[in-house]
Amino acid sequence: MRVFVTGASGWIGSAVTDELLTNGHQVAGLARSDQAAAALAAKGATPHRGDLDDLDGLAAATAEADAVIHLAFKHDFSDFAGAGRSEHAAVRRMLDELKGSDRPFLIASGLAAGDLGRPLTEDDPSPFRGVDSMRGGSENLALDYADLGVRSVALRFSPSVHGMGDHGFVSVLTKVAKDRGAAGQVGDGSHRWAAVHRSDAARLVRLALEKAPAGTRVHAVAEEGVPTRDIAAAIGDFLGVPTTSVAPQDAESHFGFIGHFFGMDIAASSARTRELFGWTPTGPTLLEDIRAGAYAL
């Protein structure tokens, strides 16, 4: 298939691009800069210059593709609502281009769905709907098009998609620990984070592209829930600093924007995903990556 990938040069997207190319697919990757375009071209992908605000450009690239994998998002925490509105507009424009074609549209989403008191499953719908909700309600927007002739699939990624060179959430936690001289946990650290290695996530995206029925929710989860106190302890051990408990009301002042997420229980099952795709994660665990220096600063 010729696949249009937004976020193709990002942390997850670059691994997905490699996975697709290795398995015989063609990739047209959205590139916001000359550097990103050059990196994509060097891999054998076709760069498509533009960004998420270039709605006409997104529609044109979608029209030329056999499938779309939407992984890009404006991670602007100073205007998260605005980022959500941009996401909603971009997703709707691409979906409208695909409507009635039965072509695949895979969209990156997350696992945060409130405190359920149990691991989130693929049967649990996202509570976020509408342009003013989290990420512009884009997961539900995409799945609504499953009844409009689009093979839409929600890719729910763990809060930690880890690996050597990761600059995501755990990297931020590690920097905070280094700056403060202690690795923090929120409260007693019993909150859990699902995790998946980047290589396993990329392989799952490719399997979902090839096999997922319309309306499927896919959980990129290798570890159902790593206690956040264990994450803090592993960071502390690697940096050679002690661990400390941070009161929930002080989490955002201590950790910054990530404090809210680090205090959430984001555990999730991937039992149905594994059964549907025959997917068995093989990469290192999150704690193994921390101990191996994936987040060395």
Coordinates of C-alpha atoms in Angstrom, one line a residue:
M1 CA 0.0 0.0 0.0
R2 CA 1.0 3.6 -0.4
V3 CA 0.6 5.0 3.1
F4 CA 0.4 8.7 4.0
V5 CA 2.0 9.0 7.5
T6 CA 1.7 12.2 9.5
G7 CA 4.4 12.5 12.2
A8 CA 6.5 10.3 10.1
S9 CA 9.8 11.7 11.4
G10 CA 8.7 11.6 15.1
W11 CA 9.6 9.2 17.8
I12 CA 6.9 6.7 17.0
G13 CA 6.4 7.7 13.4
S14 CA 10.0 7.2 12.3
A15 CA 9.8 3.6 13.7
V16 CA 6.5 3.0 11.9
T17 CA 8.0 4.4 8.7
D18 CA 10.9 1.9 8.9
E19 CA 8.5 -0.9 9.7
L20 CA 6.3 -0.1 6.7
L21 CA 9.1 0.2 4.3
T22 CA 10.8 -3.0 5.5
N23 CA 7.5 -4.8 4.8
G24 CA 7.0 -3.7 1.3
H25 CA 4.7 -0.6 1.8
Q26 CA 5.4 2.8 0.2
V27 CA 5.4 5.8 2.6
A28 CA 4.6 9.4 1.9
G29 CA 5.5 11.2 5.1
L30 CA 4.4 14.7 6.3
A31 CA 7.5 16.8 6.9
R32 CA 7.4 20.2 8.5
S33 CA 11.1 21.1 7.8
D34 CA 13.8 20.5 5.3
Q35 CA 15.6 18.4 7.9
A36 CA 12.6 16.1 8.4
A37 CA 12.1 15.8 4.6
A38 CA 15.7 14.9 4.1
A39 CA 15.6 12.2 6.8
L40 CA 12.5 10.7 5.2
A41 CA 14.0 10.8 1.7
A42 CA 17.1 9.0 3.0
K43 CA 15.0 6.1 4.2
G44 CA 13.3 5.8 0.8
A45 CA 10.0 7.5 1.8
T46 CA 8.5 10.4 -0.1
P47 CA 8.4 13.7 1.8
H48 CA 5.2 15.7 1.7
R49 CA 6.0 19.2 3.0
G50 CA 3.3 20.8 5.2
D51 CA 1.8 20.7 8.7
L52 CA -1.5 20.0 10.5
D53 CA -2.8 23.5 9.7
D54 CA -2.4 22.9 5.9
L55 CA -5.8 21.3 5.5
D56 CA -5.7 21.4 1.7
G57 CA -2.3 19.8 1.7
L58 CA -3.5 17.1 4.0
A59 CA -6.5 16.4 1.8
A60 CA -4.3 16.2 -1.3
A61 CA -1.9 13.7 0.3
T62 CA -4.8 11.7 1.6
A63 CA -6.4 11.6 -1.9
E64 CA -3.2 10.0 -3.3
A65 CA -2.8 7.4 -0.6
D66 CA -4.2 3.9 -0.2
A67 CA -4.2 4.4 3.6
V68 CA -3.5 7.1 6.2
I69 CA -1.7 6.7 9.6
H70 CA -2.2 9.9 11.6
L71 CA 0.5 10.1 14.3
A72 CA 1.2 13.8 14.4
F73 CA -0.1 16.1 17.1
K74 CA 0.8 19.7 18.2
H75 CA 2.3 19.1 21.7
D76 CA 1.8 22.7 22.7
F77 CA 1.0 22.5 26.4
S78 CA 0.8 26.3 26.5
D79 CA -2.4 26.1 24.3
F80 CA -3.5 22.5 24.6
A81 CA -7.1 23.5 23.7
G82 CA -5.9 25.2 20.5
A83 CA -3.9 22.1 19.7
G84 CA -7.1 20.0 20.1
R85 CA -9.0 22.2 17.7
S86 CA -6.2 21.9 15.1
E87 CA -6.3 18.2 15.5
H88 CA -10.1 18.0 15.1
A89 CA -10.0 20.1 11.9
A90 CA -7.1 18.1 10.4
V91 CA -8.7 14.7 11.2
R92 CA -12.1 15.8 9.8
R93 CA -10.5 17.0 6.6
M94 CA -8.6 13.8 6.0
L95 CA -11.7 11.6 6.9
D96 CA -13.9 13.6 4.6
E97 CA -11.4 12.8 1.8
L98 CA -11.6 9.1 2.6
K99 CA -15.4 8.9 3.1
G100 CA -17.0 6.1 1.1
S101 CA -13.7 4.6 0.0
D102 CA -13.2 1.8 2.6
R103 CA -9.6 2.9 2.8
P104 CA -7.8 2.6 6.2
F105 CA -7.4 5.6 8.6
L106 CA -5.4 4.8 11.7
I107 CA -5.2 7.5 14.3
A108 CA -2.9 7.9 17.3
S109 CA -4.7 8.2 20.6
G110 CA -4.0 7.6 24.3
L111 CA -5.2 5.5 27.2
A112 CA -6.2 8.2 29.7
A113 CA -9.9 7.7 30.3
G114 CA -10.4 8.6 33.9
D115 CA -9.9 6.5 37.0
L116 CA -11.8 3.3 36.2
G117 CA -10.4 1.4 39.1
R118 CA -9.3 -1.3 36.6
P119 CA -7.2 -1.6 33.5
L120 CA -8.8 0.0 30.4
T121 CA -9.8 -2.5 27.7
E122 CA -10.4 -2.2 24.0
D123 CA -14.2 -2.3 24.7
D124 CA -14.0 1.0 26.7
P125 CA -15.0 4.0 24.6
S126 CA -13.1 7.2 24.9
P127 CA -14.9 9.7 27.0
F128 CA -13.6 12.6 24.9
R129 CA -16.0 13.8 22.2
G130 CA -16.2 17.1 20.5
V131 CA -13.8 19.7 19.3
D132 CA -13.3 21.2 22.8
S133 CA -12.4 17.9 24.5
M134 CA -9.0 16.2 24.9
R135 CA -7.2 16.0 21.6
G136 CA -10.2 17.5 19.9
G137 CA -12.2 14.3 20.5
S138 CA -10.3 12.9 17.5
E139 CA -10.6 9.2 18.4
N140 CA -14.4 9.3 18.5
L141 CA -14.5 11.5 15.4
A142 CA -12.5 8.9 13.5
L143 CA -14.5 5.9 14.7
D144 CA -17.7 7.7 13.8
Y145 CA -16.5 7.5 10.1
A146 CA -16.5 3.7 10.3
D147 CA -20.2 3.9 9.4
L148 CA -19.3 6.2 6.5
G149 CA -17.1 4.0 4.5
V150 CA -13.8 4.5 6.2
R151 CA -11.8 1.7 7.8
S152 CA -11.0 3.8 10.8
V153 CA -8.9 2.4 13.6
A154 CA -7.9 3.9 17.0
L155 CA -4.3 3.3 18.0
R156 CA -4.1 3.8 21.7
F157 CA -0.5 4.1 22.8
S158 CA 0.8 3.6 26.3
P159 CA 1.9 6.7 28.1
S160 CA 5.5 5.4 27.8
V161 CA 6.5 4.3 24.3
H162 CA 10.1 3.7 25.4
G163 CA 13.5 2.9 23.9
M164 CA 17.0 4.3 23.4
G165 CA 16.7 8.0 22.5
D166 CA 13.2 8.5 23.9
H167 CA 12.5 12.1 24.7
G168 CA 9.0 11.5 26.0
F169 CA 7.4 11.5 29.4
V170 CA 10.0 9.4 31.2
S171 CA 12.8 11.6 29.8
V172 CA 11.0 14.6 31.4
L173 CA 10.7 12.7 34.7
T174 CA 14.4 11.9 34.5
K175 CA 15.4 15.6 33.9
V176 CA 13.2 16.7 36.8
A177 CA 14.9 14.1 39.1
K178 CA 18.4 15.3 38.0
D179 CA 17.5 19.0 38.5
R180 CA 15.9 18.4 41.9
G181 CA 18.4 15.8 43.2
A182 CA 15.7 13.3 43.9
A183 CA 13.4 11.0 41.8
G184 CA 9.8 11.8 42.7
Q185 CA 6.7 9.8 42.8
V186 CA 3.2 11.1 43.4
G187 CA 1.8 10.1 46.8
D188 CA 2.6 6.4 47.5
G189 CA 3.4 5.7 43.9
S190 CA 0.8 3.1 43.5
H191 CA -0.5 4.6 40.3
R192 CA 0.4 2.5 37.3
W193 CA 1.5 3.4 33.8
A194 CA 1.1 1.0 30.8
A195 CA 4.3 0.8 28.7
V196 CA 5.4 -0.6 25.3
H197 CA 8.8 -0.7 23.5
R198 CA 8.9 1.5 20.4
S199 CA 9.8 -1.5 18.1
D200 CA 6.8 -3.5 19.4
A201 CA 4.5 -0.4 18.9
A202 CA 5.7 0.1 15.3
R203 CA 5.1 -3.6 14.5
L204 CA 1.6 -3.4 15.9
V205 CA 0.7 -0.3 13.8
R206 CA 1.7 -2.2 10.7
L207 CA -0.4 -5.2 11.7
A208 CA -3.4 -3.0 12.4
L209 CA -2.9 -1.3 9.0
E210 CA -3.0 -4.7 7.3
K211 CA -5.6 -6.5 9.4
A212 CA -7.8 -4.3 11.6
P213 CA -11.5 -4.1 10.8
A214 CA -13.3 -0.7 10.8
G215 CA -14.0 0.6 14.3
T216 CA -11.2 -1.3 16.0
R217 CA -9.5 0.0 19.1
V218 CA -6.0 -1.2 19.3
H219 CA -4.0 -1.2 22.5
A220 CA -0.2 -0.8 22.1
V221 CA 0.4 -2.1 25.6
A222 CA 3.2 -4.6 26.5
E223 CA 3.1 -4.0 30.2
E224 CA -0.3 -3.5 31.7
G225 CA 0.8 -1.3 34.5
V226 CA 4.2 -0.4 35.9
P227 CA 3.8 1.2 39.4
T228 CA 5.1 4.7 39.2
R229 CA 7.1 4.2 42.4
D230 CA 9.1 1.6 40.5
I231 CA 9.6 4.1 37.6
A232 CA 10.9 6.6 40.2
A233 CA 13.1 4.1 41.9
A234 CA 14.7 3.0 38.6
I235 CA 15.3 6.6 37.6
G236 CA 16.8 7.3 41.1
D237 CA 19.0 4.2 40.9
F238 CA 20.3 5.2 37.4
L239 CA 21.0 8.8 38.5
G240 CA 22.3 7.9 41.9
V241 CA 19.8 10.0 43.7
P242 CA 17.2 9.1 46.3
T243 CA 13.4 8.8 45.7
T244 CA 10.9 11.1 47.3
S245 CA 7.1 11.3 47.7
V246 CA 5.4 14.4 46.3
A247 CA 1.9 15.3 47.6
P248 CA -0.7 15.1 44.8
Q249 CA -1.6 18.8 45.2
D250 CA 2.1 19.6 44.6
A251 CA 2.6 17.3 41.6
E252 CA 2.3 20.0 38.9
S253 CA 4.6 22.5 40.7
H254 CA 7.2 19.7 41.3
F255 CA 7.1 18.0 37.9
G256 CA 5.6 20.6 35.6
F257 CA 2.9 19.7 33.1
I258 CA 3.7 16.0 33.5
G259 CA 2.7 16.0 37.1
H260 CA -1.0 15.6 36.3
F261 CA -0.3 12.6 34.2
F262 CA 2.2 11.0 36.6
G263 CA -0.5 11.0 39.3
M264 CA -3.0 9.2 37.1
D265 CA -3.5 5.4 37.1
I266 CA -3.1 4.6 33.4
A267 CA -3.2 0.8 33.3
A268 CA -4.6 -1.0 30.3
S269 CA -5.0 -4.5 28.9
S270 CA -4.0 -5.6 25.4
A271 CA -5.5 -9.1 25.6
R272 CA -7.9 -8.5 22.7
T273 CA -5.3 -6.8 20.6
R274 CA -2.9 -9.6 21.0
E275 CA -5.5 -12.2 20.1
L276 CA -6.7 -10.3 17.0
F277 CA -3.3 -9.7 15.5
G278 CA -1.2 -12.5 17.0
W279 CA 1.0 -9.7 18.4
T280 CA 3.5 -10.7 21.1
P281 CA 5.8 -7.9 22.4
T282 CA 9.5 -8.9 22.5
G283 CA 11.3 -5.6 23.3
P284 CA 12.8 -4.7 26.6
T285 CA 10.6 -3.6 29.5
L286 CA 10.4 0.1 30.6
L287 CA 12.5 -0.5 33.7
E288 CA 15.1 -2.4 31.7
D289 CA 15.4 0.5 29.3
I290 CA 15.8 3.0 32.2
R291 CA 18.5 0.8 33.8
A292 CA 20.2 0.4 30.4
G293 CA 20.6 4.2 30.0
A294 CA 17.8 5.0 27.6
Y295 CA 17.3 8.2 29.5
A296 CA 20.9 9.3 30.1
L297 CA 21.1 13.1 30.1

